[in-house]
Amino acid sequence: MNELDSIFSDDWGEDHRSGIVAVVGRPNVGKSTLINSILGQKIAITAAKPQTTRQRQTGILTTAEAQILFTDTPGMHTPQTRLGNYMAAAVRAALKDVDAVVWIVDVSQAPNDEDRHIAELLSKLAPGSPIVLVLNKSDLIDSDHDRSAHLALFDSLYVQETSATGGHGIHELVQRLIPLLPFGPRYYPADQMSDANLRFIAAEIIREKIIHLTSEEIPHSVAVEINRFREKPDITVIEATIYVERESQKGIVIGKRGRLIKKIGIDAREELQRLLGARAHLETRVKVLKNWRSNEDFMRRVGYVLPRRKGG
Ligand SMILES: Nc1nc2c(ncn2[C@@H]2O[C@H](COP(=O)(O)OP(=O)(O)OP(=O)(O)O)[C@@H](O)[C@H]2O)c(=O)[nH]1
Ligand SMILES: [Mg+2]
């Protein structure tokens, strides 16, 4: 058997299970980190700031007994902009036709009204789907920490405590999820971990570096468009435009004597090279597009495509 045959072999038995698990929760609770930890590889960008994830993305876990398609989603919050509306719509769409839901809460923080609101939404949007309540960031609490307020959020049959950064509870969570999925085939080759294409991943990596290196409104005001992505035999050439919403933000992203944009480029290129396993040439420029977060035409251009409204 050659390498390709083994990758595409449908080497799974009658008792193989497969299905879609939506991963939802408030911003910054660790959804993307948890998916990366489950896969043992970074497929989604993460940051210590809320609203990092903007789009649905699928992480694919293949084991001998199951294939789980994890849908990473934007953090659930009250939208303030068209971009926020798009993100909320992406969560709703992700909850359609799922086999199970992983609802992540940050166990180190007291639950609030937003968590209670999510509980209501989940019963409405994913009725009948089993919900696993995941108490994440368990490394930040003691073993005698009172978990009752979190457990009272949702009368779930399934609860799992995890530390997505420490790797605690991850295997147990997967073992809990597999029996919740229907019997079914492998949908993706065993070595495929994400449904995202390289252009999307490149734009996300650049955006992540900007989020890490800036503060306040800037992480929310940044969009990245890939203008060119060419894989040559010896090097991959990438040209990207970084959009911000105001002139002052452009100055900050570029930095004194271009220092920050240079650092963004170096960090992004390093990660891209690791991912591509090849040399990369990255060229970036920064442009201002006032209030792009309310500009649906622009949002569509950079991939934030709102699903069509029914009947309209
Ligand atoms: N201490 C600790 N930190 C964690 C854990 N899981 C995630 N984090 C951190 O929490 C922050 C947010 O993680 P993300 O994975 O980006 O959170 P998210 O829920 O995807 O956030 P949005 O995409 O903004 O909705 C990052 O700084 C992570 O390193 C954990 O188990 N313990
Ligand atoms: Mg995220």
Short mmCIF file of C-alpha atoms and ligand atoms in Angstrom, two decimals:
data_model
loop_
_atom_site.label_atom_id
_atom_site.label_comp_id
_atom_site.label_asym_id
_atom_site.label_seq_id
_atom_site.Cartn_x
_atom_site.Cartn_y
_atom_site.Cartn_z
CA MET A 1 0.00 0.00 0.00
CA ASN A 2 1.50 3.38 -0.89
CA GLU A 3 1.22 6.47 1.28
CA LEU A 4 -1.80 7.91 -0.54
CA ASP A 5 -3.70 4.64 -0.30
CA SER A 6 -3.22 4.54 3.42
CA ILE A 7 -4.39 8.14 3.83
CA PHE A 8 -7.55 7.59 1.85
CA SER A 9 -8.27 4.03 2.92
CA ASP A 10 -11.70 3.62 4.44
CA ASP A 11 -10.17 1.62 7.18
CA TRP A 12 -13.04 1.92 9.64
CA GLY A 13 -15.50 -0.66 10.85
CA GLU A 14 -19.27 -0.79 11.23
CA ASP A 15 -19.07 0.67 14.70
CA HIS A 16 -17.17 3.76 13.49
CA ARG A 17 -18.83 7.01 14.55
CA SER A 18 -18.68 10.46 13.00
CA GLY A 19 -20.40 13.79 13.41
CA ILE A 20 -20.35 17.51 14.00
CA VAL A 21 -19.72 19.09 17.38
CA ALA A 22 -20.25 22.85 17.67
CA VAL A 23 -17.98 24.55 20.21
CA VAL A 24 -19.68 27.64 21.63
CA GLY A 25 -19.47 30.04 24.55
CA ARG A 26 -18.71 33.63 25.55
CA PRO A 27 -15.68 35.39 24.05
CA ASN A 28 -12.27 34.47 25.48
CA VAL A 29 -13.34 31.31 27.39
CA GLY A 30 -10.89 29.17 25.38
CA LYS A 31 -12.91 27.66 22.49
CA SER A 32 -10.16 27.93 19.89
CA THR A 33 -7.47 26.88 22.38
CA LEU A 34 -9.50 23.81 23.32
CA ILE A 35 -9.88 22.75 19.68
CA ASN A 36 -6.14 23.24 19.09
CA SER A 37 -5.45 21.18 22.20
CA ILE A 38 -7.78 18.36 21.10
CA LEU A 39 -6.08 18.21 17.69
CA GLY A 40 -2.58 18.58 19.13
CA GLN A 41 -1.95 21.22 16.50
CA LYS A 42 -2.77 24.89 16.11
CA ILE A 43 -5.47 25.31 13.50
CA ALA A 44 -7.25 28.34 14.99
CA ILE A 45 -5.79 31.62 16.19
CA THR A 46 -6.10 32.52 19.88
CA ALA A 47 -5.49 35.60 22.01
CA ALA A 48 -5.98 36.88 25.55
CA LYS A 49 -8.51 39.36 24.14
CA PRO A 50 -12.20 38.82 23.40
CA GLN A 51 -13.69 38.37 19.91
CA THR A 52 -10.63 36.86 18.31
CA THR A 53 -12.49 34.26 16.24
CA ARG A 54 -14.78 35.82 13.63
CA GLN A 55 -15.78 32.91 11.43
CA ARG A 56 -16.76 29.33 11.65
CA GLN A 57 -13.89 26.94 11.08
CA THR A 58 -13.79 23.18 11.33
CA GLY A 59 -11.13 21.21 13.18
CA ILE A 60 -11.07 17.53 12.25
CA LEU A 61 -10.10 14.84 14.77
CA THR A 62 -9.60 11.35 13.39
CA THR A 63 -9.12 8.39 15.72
CA ALA A 64 -9.41 4.65 15.07
CA GLU A 65 -13.01 4.67 16.28
CA ALA A 66 -14.37 8.06 15.22
CA GLN A 67 -14.03 11.25 13.23
CA ILE A 68 -15.23 14.38 14.99
CA LEU A 69 -15.73 17.65 13.12
CA PHE A 70 -15.36 20.43 15.69
CA THR A 71 -16.84 23.76 14.62
CA ASP A 72 -14.99 26.67 16.21
CA THR A 73 -17.29 29.68 16.51
CA PRO A 74 -17.04 33.38 17.44
CA GLY A 75 -17.69 34.19 21.11
CA MET A 76 -21.36 34.84 21.81
CA HIS A 77 -21.94 38.50 22.74
CA THR A 78 -24.43 41.27 22.04
CA PRO A 79 -23.50 42.60 18.57
CA GLN A 80 -22.62 46.29 18.22
CA THR A 81 -21.69 46.34 14.53
CA ARG A 82 -22.51 44.55 11.28
CA LEU A 83 -19.43 42.46 11.91
CA GLY A 84 -20.94 41.52 15.29
CA ASN A 85 -24.19 40.58 13.54
CA TYR A 86 -22.21 38.43 11.15
CA MET A 87 -20.45 36.71 14.04
CA ALA A 88 -23.76 36.03 15.82
CA ALA A 89 -25.20 34.62 12.58
CA ALA A 90 -22.13 32.39 12.24
CA VAL A 91 -22.83 30.94 15.70
CA ARG A 92 -26.50 30.32 14.88
CA ALA A 93 -25.53 28.63 11.61
CA ALA A 94 -22.98 26.47 13.42
CA LEU A 95 -25.67 25.19 15.78
CA LYS A 96 -27.85 23.90 12.94
CA ASP A 97 -27.80 20.15 12.41
CA VAL A 98 -25.15 19.33 14.97
CA ASP A 99 -24.74 15.99 16.68
CA ALA A 100 -23.56 17.51 19.93
CA VAL A 101 -22.65 20.88 21.43
CA VAL A 102 -19.64 21.70 23.57
CA TRP A 103 -20.55 24.74 25.65
CA ILE A 104 -17.45 26.19 27.27
CA VAL A 105 -17.52 28.39 30.34
CA ASP A 106 -14.58 29.92 32.19
CA VAL A 107 -14.82 28.16 35.57
CA SER A 108 -12.50 30.72 37.17
CA GLN A 109 -15.08 33.49 36.72
CA ALA A 110 -18.55 33.66 38.23
CA PRO A 111 -21.23 33.04 35.59
CA ASN A 112 -23.16 36.15 34.53
CA ASP A 113 -26.34 37.06 32.63
CA GLU A 114 -24.66 36.40 29.30
CA ASP A 115 -24.03 32.79 30.33
CA ARG A 116 -27.68 32.45 31.37
CA HIS A 117 -28.70 33.94 28.04
CA ILE A 118 -26.55 31.37 26.21
CA ALA A 119 -28.27 28.57 28.15
CA GLU A 120 -31.64 29.82 26.86
CA LEU A 121 -30.35 30.21 23.31
CA LEU A 122 -28.91 26.72 23.25
CA SER A 123 -32.19 25.13 24.26
CA LYS A 124 -33.81 27.08 21.42
CA LEU A 125 -31.17 26.73 18.70
CA ALA A 126 -29.97 23.19 19.30
CA PRO A 127 -33.01 21.44 20.76
CA GLY A 128 -32.45 17.76 21.26
CA SER A 129 -28.68 17.93 20.77
CA PRO A 130 -26.71 16.64 23.73
CA ILE A 131 -24.82 19.48 25.39
CA VAL A 132 -21.52 18.92 27.14
CA LEU A 133 -20.86 21.68 29.65
CA VAL A 134 -17.12 22.23 29.73
CA LEU A 135 -15.63 23.98 32.75
CA ASN A 136 -12.43 25.32 31.21
CA LYS A 137 -9.45 27.12 32.76
CA SER A 138 -9.54 24.65 35.64
CA ASP A 139 -5.84 25.34 36.18
CA LEU A 140 -6.86 28.73 37.58
CA ILE A 141 -8.95 27.30 40.45
CA ASP A 142 -8.35 25.05 43.47
CA SER A 143 -9.85 21.60 43.80
CA ASP A 144 -12.18 22.89 46.55
CA HIS A 145 -13.46 25.74 44.35
CA ASP A 146 -17.28 25.98 44.39
CA ARG A 147 -18.52 24.89 40.96
CA SER A 148 -22.23 24.90 41.84
CA ALA A 149 -23.04 28.23 40.13
CA HIS A 150 -21.62 26.92 36.84
CA LEU A 151 -23.34 23.56 37.17
CA ALA A 152 -26.64 25.35 37.85
CA LEU A 153 -26.37 27.14 34.49
CA PHE A 154 -27.56 24.15 32.58
CA ASP A 155 -29.06 20.86 33.61
CA SER A 156 -26.62 18.87 31.50
CA LEU A 157 -26.07 15.15 31.64
CA TYR A 158 -22.50 15.73 30.57
CA VAL A 159 -19.97 17.87 32.38
CA GLN A 160 -16.23 17.90 31.82
CA GLU A 161 -13.58 19.98 33.52
CA THR A 162 -10.65 20.95 31.31
CA SER A 163 -7.56 23.06 31.07
CA ALA A 164 -7.11 23.73 27.37
CA THR A 165 -3.68 25.24 27.95
CA GLY A 166 -2.55 22.50 30.37
CA GLY A 167 -4.06 19.60 28.43
CA HIS A 168 -6.09 18.44 31.44
CA GLY A 169 -9.43 16.70 30.72
CA ILE A 170 -8.98 16.81 26.94
CA HIS A 171 -8.81 13.06 26.37
CA GLU A 172 -11.77 12.56 28.73
CA LEU A 173 -13.80 15.14 26.79
CA VAL A 174 -13.19 13.35 23.50
CA GLN A 175 -14.12 10.01 25.08
CA ARG A 176 -17.34 11.57 26.35
CA LEU A 177 -18.18 12.96 22.90
CA ILE A 178 -17.64 9.86 20.77
CA PRO A 179 -20.65 7.87 22.08
CA LEU A 180 -22.87 10.92 21.42
CA LEU A 181 -22.19 10.70 17.66
CA PRO A 182 -24.09 8.51 15.20
CA PHE A 183 -22.48 5.59 13.39
CA GLY A 184 -21.00 6.86 10.15
CA PRO A 185 -18.01 7.04 7.83
CA ARG A 186 -14.86 9.11 7.75
CA TYR A 187 -15.68 12.26 5.83
CA TYR A 188 -12.11 13.54 5.53
CA PRO A 189 -8.74 11.87 5.01
CA ALA A 190 -7.18 10.89 8.33
CA ASP A 191 -4.37 13.45 8.06
CA GLN A 192 -6.58 16.48 7.34
CA MET A 193 -7.04 18.62 10.45
CA SER A 194 -8.85 21.69 9.14
CA ASP A 195 -11.25 22.69 6.38
CA ALA A 196 -9.55 26.07 5.96
CA ASN A 197 -7.47 26.94 2.91
CA LEU A 198 -3.98 28.41 3.09
CA ARG A 199 -5.07 31.92 2.09
CA PHE A 200 -7.52 32.03 4.98
CA ILE A 201 -4.93 30.64 7.40
CA ALA A 202 -2.35 33.19 6.24
CA ALA A 203 -4.79 36.07 6.81
CA GLU A 204 -5.68 34.72 10.25
CA ILE A 205 -2.04 34.35 11.30
CA ILE A 206 -1.32 37.95 10.31
CA ARG A 207 -4.42 39.10 12.19
CA GLU A 208 -3.36 37.12 15.27
CA LYS A 209 0.06 38.78 15.38
CA ILE A 210 -1.60 42.21 15.16
CA ILE A 211 -4.01 41.28 17.98
CA HIS A 212 -1.09 40.16 20.15
CA LEU A 213 0.93 43.31 19.51
CA THR A 214 -1.80 45.95 19.82
CA SER A 215 -4.48 46.88 22.35
CA GLU A 216 -7.84 48.52 23.00
CA GLU A 217 -9.91 49.02 19.84
CA ILE A 218 -7.24 48.00 17.31
CA PRO A 219 -7.67 44.19 17.52
CA HIS A 220 -11.36 44.68 16.76
CA SER A 221 -10.73 47.18 13.95
CA VAL A 222 -8.34 45.03 11.92
CA ALA A 223 -9.16 43.00 8.82
CA VAL A 224 -6.63 41.27 6.60
CA GLU A 225 -7.02 40.69 2.89
CA ILE A 226 -4.66 38.40 0.98
CA ASN A 227 -3.99 39.99 -2.41
CA ARG A 228 -1.57 37.40 -3.68
CA PHE A 229 -0.67 33.88 -2.60
CA ARG A 230 1.71 32.14 -4.94
CA GLU A 231 3.45 28.90 -4.16
CA LYS A 232 6.65 28.73 -6.19
CA PRO A 233 9.01 25.75 -6.01
CA ASP A 234 11.45 27.44 -3.61
CA ILE A 235 9.30 30.08 -1.89
CA THR A 236 5.70 31.08 -1.19
CA VAL A 237 4.97 34.72 -2.00
CA ILE A 238 2.22 36.38 0.00
CA GLU A 239 0.97 39.94 -0.32
CA ALA A 240 -1.50 41.18 2.26
CA THR A 241 -3.38 44.37 3.04
CA ILE A 242 -4.11 45.17 6.66
CA TYR A 243 -7.24 47.32 7.01
CA VAL A 244 -7.91 49.53 10.01
CA GLU A 245 -10.75 51.96 10.59
CA ARG A 246 -8.92 55.21 11.37
CA GLU A 247 -5.77 57.13 10.35
CA SER A 248 -4.57 57.08 13.99
CA GLN A 249 -4.84 53.28 14.04
CA LYS A 250 -2.79 53.07 10.86
CA GLY A 251 -0.02 55.03 12.57
CA ILE A 252 -0.08 52.68 15.55
CA VAL A 253 0.00 49.51 13.44
CA ILE A 254 2.94 50.83 11.42
CA GLY A 255 4.69 52.06 14.55
CA LYS A 256 7.65 54.40 15.02
CA ARG A 257 9.88 54.11 11.96
CA GLY A 258 7.83 51.13 10.82
CA ARG A 259 8.94 49.07 13.79
CA LEU A 260 5.62 47.44 14.66
CA ILE A 261 4.60 46.47 11.15
CA LYS A 262 8.05 44.96 10.76
CA LYS A 263 7.61 42.88 13.92
CA ILE A 264 4.12 41.79 12.76
CA GLY A 265 5.63 40.68 9.46
CA ILE A 266 8.49 38.77 11.09
CA ASP A 267 6.21 36.95 13.56
CA ALA A 268 3.66 36.08 10.88
CA ARG A 269 6.30 34.92 8.40
CA GLU A 270 7.95 32.66 10.99
CA GLU A 271 4.68 30.92 11.74
CA LEU A 272 3.72 30.69 8.07
CA GLN A 273 7.06 29.11 7.20
CA ARG A 274 6.63 26.52 9.94
CA LEU A 275 3.16 25.73 8.66
CA LEU A 276 4.07 25.62 4.99
CA GLY A 277 7.35 23.81 5.60
CA ALA A 278 8.82 26.20 3.05
CA ARG A 279 10.32 29.66 2.80
CA ALA A 280 7.83 32.49 2.66
CA HIS A 281 8.07 36.06 1.46
CA LEU A 282 5.48 38.28 3.10
CA GLU A 283 4.67 41.80 2.03
CA THR A 284 2.17 43.87 3.97
CA ARG A 285 0.65 47.30 3.57
CA VAL A 286 -1.76 49.13 5.84
CA LYS A 287 -4.86 50.93 4.59
CA VAL A 288 -7.65 52.87 6.27
CA LEU A 289 -11.25 52.03 5.48
CA LYS A 290 -13.53 54.05 7.74
CA ASN A 291 -16.10 51.96 9.63
CA TRP A 292 -15.51 48.85 7.58
CA ARG A 293 -17.20 46.86 10.34
CA SER A 294 -20.49 48.31 9.11
CA ASN A 295 -19.65 47.92 5.43
CA GLU A 296 -21.19 44.68 4.16
CA ASP A 297 -19.61 44.90 0.70
CA PHE A 298 -16.16 45.09 2.21
CA MET A 299 -16.94 42.38 4.74
CA ARG A 300 -17.98 40.08 1.93
CA ARG A 301 -14.71 40.81 0.16
CA VAL A 302 -12.65 39.69 3.14
CA GLY A 303 -14.79 36.60 3.68
CA TYR A 304 -17.33 37.71 6.30
CA VAL A 305 -20.27 36.60 4.21
CA LEU A 306 -23.65 36.84 5.90
CA PRO A 307 -26.05 33.99 5.19
CA ARG A 308 -29.08 35.15 3.19
CA ARG A 309 -32.12 36.02 5.26
CA LYS A 310 -35.06 33.73 4.69
CA GLY A 311 -37.74 35.30 2.49
CA GLY A 312 -35.70 38.45 1.84
N1 LIG B 1 -5.17 29.60 32.21
C1 LIG B 1 -5.82 29.17 31.13
N2 LIG B 1 -5.94 29.97 30.06
C2 LIG B 1 -6.62 29.49 28.99
C3 LIG B 1 -7.19 28.20 28.95
N3 LIG B 1 -7.81 28.04 27.76
C4 LIG B 1 -7.61 29.17 27.06
N4 LIG B 1 -6.89 30.06 27.80
C5 LIG B 1 -6.46 31.41 27.40
O1 LIG B 1 -7.62 32.20 27.23
C6 LIG B 1 -7.42 33.17 26.18
C7 LIG B 1 -8.54 33.05 25.17
O2 LIG B 1 -8.41 31.84 24.46
P1 LIG B 1 -9.12 31.64 23.05
O3 LIG B 1 -8.96 30.21 22.71
O4 LIG B 1 -8.65 32.65 22.08
O5 LIG B 1 -10.63 31.92 23.46
P2 LIG B 1 -11.93 31.89 22.53
O6 LIG B 1 -13.04 31.38 23.38
O7 LIG B 1 -11.65 31.16 21.28
O8 LIG B 1 -12.13 33.44 22.27
P3 LIG B 1 -12.94 34.19 21.06
O9 LIG B 1 -12.46 33.63 19.77
O10 LIG B 1 -12.56 35.61 21.26
O11 LIG B 1 -14.39 33.95 21.33
C8 LIG B 1 -6.04 32.87 25.61
O12 LIG B 1 -5.12 33.76 26.20
C9 LIG B 1 -5.76 31.45 26.04
O13 LIG B 1 -4.39 31.15 26.18
C10 LIG B 1 -7.05 27.37 30.11
O14 LIG B 1 -7.52 26.24 30.21
N5 LIG B 1 -6.37 27.91 31.16
MG MG B 2 -11.70 31.79 19.30
#
